[in-house]
Short mmCIF file of C-alpha atoms in Angstrom, two decimals:
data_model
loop_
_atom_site.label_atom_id
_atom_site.label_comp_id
_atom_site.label_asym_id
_atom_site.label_seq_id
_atom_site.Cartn_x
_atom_site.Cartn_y
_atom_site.Cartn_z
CA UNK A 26 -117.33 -97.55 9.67
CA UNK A 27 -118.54 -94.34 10.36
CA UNK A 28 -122.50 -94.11 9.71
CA UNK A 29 -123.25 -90.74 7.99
CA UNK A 30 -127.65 -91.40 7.11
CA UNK A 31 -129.60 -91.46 10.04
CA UNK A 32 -134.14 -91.46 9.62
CA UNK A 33 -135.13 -90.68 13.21
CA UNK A 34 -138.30 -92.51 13.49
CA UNK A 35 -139.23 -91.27 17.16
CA UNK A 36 -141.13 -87.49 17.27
CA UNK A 37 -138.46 -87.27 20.48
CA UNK A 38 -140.53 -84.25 21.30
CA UNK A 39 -140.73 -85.20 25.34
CA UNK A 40 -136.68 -86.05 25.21
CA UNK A 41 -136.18 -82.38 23.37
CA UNK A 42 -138.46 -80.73 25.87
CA UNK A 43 -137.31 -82.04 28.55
CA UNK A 44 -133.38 -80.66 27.41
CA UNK A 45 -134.92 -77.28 27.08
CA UNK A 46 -136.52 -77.15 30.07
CA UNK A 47 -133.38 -77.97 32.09
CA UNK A 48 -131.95 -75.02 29.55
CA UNK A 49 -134.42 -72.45 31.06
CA UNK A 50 -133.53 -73.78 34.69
CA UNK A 51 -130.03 -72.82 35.18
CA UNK A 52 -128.61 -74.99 32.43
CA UNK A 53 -127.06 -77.57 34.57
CA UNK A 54 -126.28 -80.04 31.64
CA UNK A 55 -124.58 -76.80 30.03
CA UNK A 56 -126.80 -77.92 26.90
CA UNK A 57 -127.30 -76.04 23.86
CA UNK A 58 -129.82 -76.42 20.91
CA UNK A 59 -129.19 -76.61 17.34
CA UNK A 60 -132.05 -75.81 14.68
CA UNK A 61 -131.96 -76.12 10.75
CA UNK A 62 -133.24 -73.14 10.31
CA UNK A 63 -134.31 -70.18 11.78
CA UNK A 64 -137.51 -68.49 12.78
CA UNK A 65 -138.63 -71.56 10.52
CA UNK A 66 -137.19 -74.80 11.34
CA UNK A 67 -138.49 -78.58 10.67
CA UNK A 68 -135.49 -80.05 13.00
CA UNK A 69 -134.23 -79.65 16.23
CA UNK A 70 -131.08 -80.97 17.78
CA UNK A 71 -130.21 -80.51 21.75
CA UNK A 72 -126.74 -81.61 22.50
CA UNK A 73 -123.73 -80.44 25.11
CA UNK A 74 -122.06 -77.60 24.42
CA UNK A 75 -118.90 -78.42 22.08
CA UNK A 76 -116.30 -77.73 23.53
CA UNK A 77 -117.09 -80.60 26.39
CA UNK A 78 -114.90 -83.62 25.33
CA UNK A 79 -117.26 -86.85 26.99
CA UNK A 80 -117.91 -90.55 26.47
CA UNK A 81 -121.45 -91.94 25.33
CA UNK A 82 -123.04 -91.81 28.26
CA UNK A 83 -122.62 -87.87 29.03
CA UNK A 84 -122.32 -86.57 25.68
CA UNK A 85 -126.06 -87.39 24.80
CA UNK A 86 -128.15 -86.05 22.48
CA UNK A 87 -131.67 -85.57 21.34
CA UNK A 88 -133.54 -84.74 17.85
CA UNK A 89 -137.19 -84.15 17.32
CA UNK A 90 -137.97 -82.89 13.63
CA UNK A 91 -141.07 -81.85 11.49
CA UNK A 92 -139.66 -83.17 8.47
CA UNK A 93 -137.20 -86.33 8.08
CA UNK A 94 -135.04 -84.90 5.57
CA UNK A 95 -134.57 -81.85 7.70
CA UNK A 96 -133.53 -83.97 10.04
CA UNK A 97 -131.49 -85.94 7.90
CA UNK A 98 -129.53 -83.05 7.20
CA UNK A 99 -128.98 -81.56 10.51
CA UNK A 100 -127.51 -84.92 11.77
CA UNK A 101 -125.04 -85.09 8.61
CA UNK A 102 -123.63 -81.35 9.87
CA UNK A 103 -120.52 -81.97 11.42
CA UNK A 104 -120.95 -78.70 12.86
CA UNK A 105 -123.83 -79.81 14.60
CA UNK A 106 -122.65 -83.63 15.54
CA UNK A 107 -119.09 -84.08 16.37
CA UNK A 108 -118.45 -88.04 14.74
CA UNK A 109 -114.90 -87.16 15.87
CA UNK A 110 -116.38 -88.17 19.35
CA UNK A 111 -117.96 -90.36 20.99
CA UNK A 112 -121.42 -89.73 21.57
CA UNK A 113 -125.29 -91.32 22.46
CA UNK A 114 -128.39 -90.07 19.93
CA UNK A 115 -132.03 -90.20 21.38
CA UNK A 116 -134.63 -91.90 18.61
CA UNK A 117 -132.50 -93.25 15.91
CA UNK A 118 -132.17 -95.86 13.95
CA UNK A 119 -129.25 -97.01 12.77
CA UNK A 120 -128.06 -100.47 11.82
CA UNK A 121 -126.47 -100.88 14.55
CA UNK A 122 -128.45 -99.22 17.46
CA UNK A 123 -129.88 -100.85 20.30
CA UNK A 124 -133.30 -100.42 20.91
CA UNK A 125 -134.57 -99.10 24.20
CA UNK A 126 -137.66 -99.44 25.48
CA UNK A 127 -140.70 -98.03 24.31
CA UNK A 128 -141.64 -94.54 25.58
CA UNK A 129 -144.18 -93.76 28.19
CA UNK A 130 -146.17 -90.17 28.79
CA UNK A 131 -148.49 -90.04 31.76
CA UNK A 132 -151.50 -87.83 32.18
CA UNK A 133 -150.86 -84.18 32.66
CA UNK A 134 -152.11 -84.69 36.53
CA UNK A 135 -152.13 -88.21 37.42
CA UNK A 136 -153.73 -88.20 41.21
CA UNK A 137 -151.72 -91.24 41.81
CA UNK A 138 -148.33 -88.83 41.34
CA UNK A 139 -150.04 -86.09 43.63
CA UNK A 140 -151.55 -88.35 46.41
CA UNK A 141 -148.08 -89.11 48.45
CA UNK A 142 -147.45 -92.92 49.31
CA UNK A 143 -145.51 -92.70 52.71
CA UNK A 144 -142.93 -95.51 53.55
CA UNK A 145 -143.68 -97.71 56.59
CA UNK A 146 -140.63 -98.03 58.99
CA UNK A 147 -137.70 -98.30 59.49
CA UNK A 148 -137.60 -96.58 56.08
CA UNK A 149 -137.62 -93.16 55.27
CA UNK A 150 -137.93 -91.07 51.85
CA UNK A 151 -134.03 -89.09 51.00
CA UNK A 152 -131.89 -88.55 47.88
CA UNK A 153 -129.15 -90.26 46.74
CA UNK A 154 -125.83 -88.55 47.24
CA UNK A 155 -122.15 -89.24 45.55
CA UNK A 156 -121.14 -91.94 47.77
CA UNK A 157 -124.16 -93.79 46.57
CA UNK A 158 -123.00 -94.17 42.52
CA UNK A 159 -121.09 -97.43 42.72
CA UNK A 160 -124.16 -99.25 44.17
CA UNK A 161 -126.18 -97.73 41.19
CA UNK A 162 -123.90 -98.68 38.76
CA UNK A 163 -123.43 -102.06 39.61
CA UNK A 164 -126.75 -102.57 39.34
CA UNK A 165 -127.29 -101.19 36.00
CA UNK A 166 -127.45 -104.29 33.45
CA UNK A 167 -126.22 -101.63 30.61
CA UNK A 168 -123.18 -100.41 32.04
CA UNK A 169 -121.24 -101.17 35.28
CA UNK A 170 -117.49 -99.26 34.34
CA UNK A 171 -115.69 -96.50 35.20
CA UNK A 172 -117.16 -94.29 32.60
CA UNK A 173 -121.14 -94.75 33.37
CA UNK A 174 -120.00 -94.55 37.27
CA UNK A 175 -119.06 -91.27 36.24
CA UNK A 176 -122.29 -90.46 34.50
CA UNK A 177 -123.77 -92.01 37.05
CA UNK A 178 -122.32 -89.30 39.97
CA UNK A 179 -123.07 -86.56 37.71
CA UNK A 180 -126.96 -87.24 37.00
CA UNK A 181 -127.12 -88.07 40.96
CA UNK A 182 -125.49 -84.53 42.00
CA UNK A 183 -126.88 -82.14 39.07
CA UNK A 184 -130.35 -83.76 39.06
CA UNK A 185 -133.73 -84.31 40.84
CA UNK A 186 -133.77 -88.14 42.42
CA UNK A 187 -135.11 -89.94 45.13
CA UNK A 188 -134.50 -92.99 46.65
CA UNK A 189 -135.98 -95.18 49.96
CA UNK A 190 -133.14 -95.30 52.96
CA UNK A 191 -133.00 -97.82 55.32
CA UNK A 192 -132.28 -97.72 59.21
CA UNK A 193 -128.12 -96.89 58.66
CA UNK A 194 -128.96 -94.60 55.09
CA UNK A 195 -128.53 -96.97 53.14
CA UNK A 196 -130.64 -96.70 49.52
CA UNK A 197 -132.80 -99.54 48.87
CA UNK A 198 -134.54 -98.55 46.31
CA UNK A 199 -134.35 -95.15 43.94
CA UNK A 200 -135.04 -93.44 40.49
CA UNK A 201 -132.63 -90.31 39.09
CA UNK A 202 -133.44 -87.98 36.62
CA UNK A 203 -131.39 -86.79 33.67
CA UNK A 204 -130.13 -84.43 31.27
CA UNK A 205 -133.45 -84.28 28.91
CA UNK A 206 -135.86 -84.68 31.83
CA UNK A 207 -136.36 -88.14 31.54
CA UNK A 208 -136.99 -90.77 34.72
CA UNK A 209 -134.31 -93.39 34.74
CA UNK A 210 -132.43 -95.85 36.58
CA UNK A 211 -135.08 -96.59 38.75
CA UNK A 212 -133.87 -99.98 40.40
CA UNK A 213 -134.51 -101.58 44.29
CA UNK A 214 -132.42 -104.35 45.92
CA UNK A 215 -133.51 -107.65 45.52
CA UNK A 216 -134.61 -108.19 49.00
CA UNK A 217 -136.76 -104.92 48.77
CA UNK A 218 -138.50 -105.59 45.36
CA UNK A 219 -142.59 -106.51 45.52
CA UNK A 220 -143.28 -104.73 48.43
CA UNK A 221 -145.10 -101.83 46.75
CA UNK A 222 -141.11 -99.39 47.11
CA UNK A 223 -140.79 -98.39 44.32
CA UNK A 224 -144.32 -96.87 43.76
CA UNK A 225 -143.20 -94.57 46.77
CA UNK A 226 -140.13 -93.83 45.13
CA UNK A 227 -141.66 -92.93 41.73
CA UNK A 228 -143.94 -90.57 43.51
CA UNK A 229 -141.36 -88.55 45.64
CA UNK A 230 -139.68 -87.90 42.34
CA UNK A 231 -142.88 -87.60 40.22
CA UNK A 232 -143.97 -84.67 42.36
CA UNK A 233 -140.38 -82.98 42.43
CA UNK A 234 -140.30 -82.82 38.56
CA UNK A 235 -143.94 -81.68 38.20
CA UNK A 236 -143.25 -78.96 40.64
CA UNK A 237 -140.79 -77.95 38.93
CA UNK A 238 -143.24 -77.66 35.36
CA UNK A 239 -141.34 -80.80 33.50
CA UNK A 240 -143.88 -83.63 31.97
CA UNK A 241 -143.13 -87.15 33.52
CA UNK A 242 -142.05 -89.41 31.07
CA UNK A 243 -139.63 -92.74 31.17
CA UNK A 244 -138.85 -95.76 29.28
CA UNK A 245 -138.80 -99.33 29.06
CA UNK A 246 -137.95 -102.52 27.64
CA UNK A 247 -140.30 -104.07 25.39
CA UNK A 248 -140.24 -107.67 26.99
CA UNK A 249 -140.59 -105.83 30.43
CA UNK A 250 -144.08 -106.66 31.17
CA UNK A 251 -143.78 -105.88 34.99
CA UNK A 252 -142.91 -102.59 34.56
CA UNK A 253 -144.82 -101.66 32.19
CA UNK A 254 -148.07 -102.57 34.50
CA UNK A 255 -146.51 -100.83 37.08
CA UNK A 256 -146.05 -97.56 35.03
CA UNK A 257 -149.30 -97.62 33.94
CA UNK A 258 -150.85 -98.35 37.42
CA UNK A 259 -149.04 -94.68 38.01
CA UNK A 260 -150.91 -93.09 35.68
CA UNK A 261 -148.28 -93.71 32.17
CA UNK A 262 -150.01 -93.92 29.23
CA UNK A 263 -148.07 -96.76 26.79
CA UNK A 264 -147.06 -94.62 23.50
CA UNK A 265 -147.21 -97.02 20.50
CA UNK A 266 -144.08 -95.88 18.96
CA UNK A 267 -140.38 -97.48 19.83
CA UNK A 268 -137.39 -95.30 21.42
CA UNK A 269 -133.90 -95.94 19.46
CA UNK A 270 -131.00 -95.35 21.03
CA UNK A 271 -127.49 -94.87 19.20
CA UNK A 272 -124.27 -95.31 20.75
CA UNK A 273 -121.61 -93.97 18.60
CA UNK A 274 -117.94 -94.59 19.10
CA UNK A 275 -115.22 -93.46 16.56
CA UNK A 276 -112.71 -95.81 15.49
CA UNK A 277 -109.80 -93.95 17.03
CA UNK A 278 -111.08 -93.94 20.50
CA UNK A 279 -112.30 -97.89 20.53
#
């Protein structure tokens, strides 16, 4: 049941940037981008390099495109998707996506992302480290198995991320970063959520990626009305268009 026509629908242009900016940083996705056509090109297409063999989670890609059937066309290159392997596409939509959230872009300098919201003791501001991921991953609704606990350590130890710590360093609350420069996974423990922690979470990694020149951007669900208030509060802007995500698994490695 392989699906060979794919109409992206989202300008992914923030997901696409946000690839090549990690690109001219060191690389530490070991990404690579793939154009339709060159000095001209109406598609682009940023991916891992081939030869990594991954799951959906890591092997993620991202197309932004000038003209749909450029785009069209790229995607139908096997030479420029592998449907041999498994593999997750930013902004399609295919029959059988799921659809993630609708995208957010904040103002190029939001003052509430500049003006630093301390936490009040006993907690302090750190990063996540690798003995952190199973606590992550089991609380991420999508996932919560051995492969996205491994996509999981990888985001926390190549990637920007910040997290709230309490008296023994334990994380409380946190948001990572990924491979296209998006904010994700941003989650706090039951007993910690309301009490204004994640806004001081959001902002210690806000002002990491803006230092380092990347445009904040994030997602989420449609019926998620608390978040969205809160990521406008921070100075989001709500984009009218819907983010598609497609997670592709060949039949020989279901």
């Amino acid at each position: 049941n392989l699906l060979i026509i794919i109409i992206i629908i989202l300008l992914d242009l923030y997901a696409v940037c946000g690839a090549v900016m990690h690109i001219n940083r060191g690389n530490p996705a070991q990404h690579e981008v793939v154009v339709d056509s060159w000095p001209e090109f109406k598609a682009v297409l940023t991916r891992p390099r081939k030869e990594d063999n991954r799951d959906y989670y890591a092997n993620l890609h991202a197309a932004f495109y000038r003209e749909e059937d450029a785009c069209r066309t790229l995607l139908e290159n096997k030479d420029a998707v592998d449907w041999d392997k498994a593999f997750q596409l930013q902004g399609g939509e295919p029959g059988s996506s799921s659809e993630c959230p609708a995208g957010l872009c904040p103002s190029p300098v939001s003052s509430t992302i500049t003006r630093a919201t301390l936490p009040l003791p006993p907690l302090h501001l750190g990063t996540l480290s690798l003995c952190d991921a199973p606590l992550v991953n089991d609380s991420w609704a999508f996932a919560s198995n051995d492969r996205s606990l491994r996509y999981l350590r990888s985001l926390i130890e190549i990637f920007p991320n910040a997290c709230l710590l309490d008296q023994k360093g334990q994380p409380v609350a946190w948001c990572l970063s990924d491979a296209i420069g998006c904010m994700t996974h941003a989650y706090a423990l039951p007993e910690y959520q309301g009490k204004g922690h994640m806004k001081t979470v959001f902002q210690a990694l806000g002002r990491k990626l803006h230092t380092k020149g990347f445009a904040l951007y994030g997602t989420v669900l449609p019926e998620n009305q608390n978040s969205k208030k809160f990521l406008i509060s921070q100075g989001f802007h709500l984009l009218s268009l819907r983010n598609y995500v497609l997670l592709f698994t060949p039949n020989h490695l279901k």
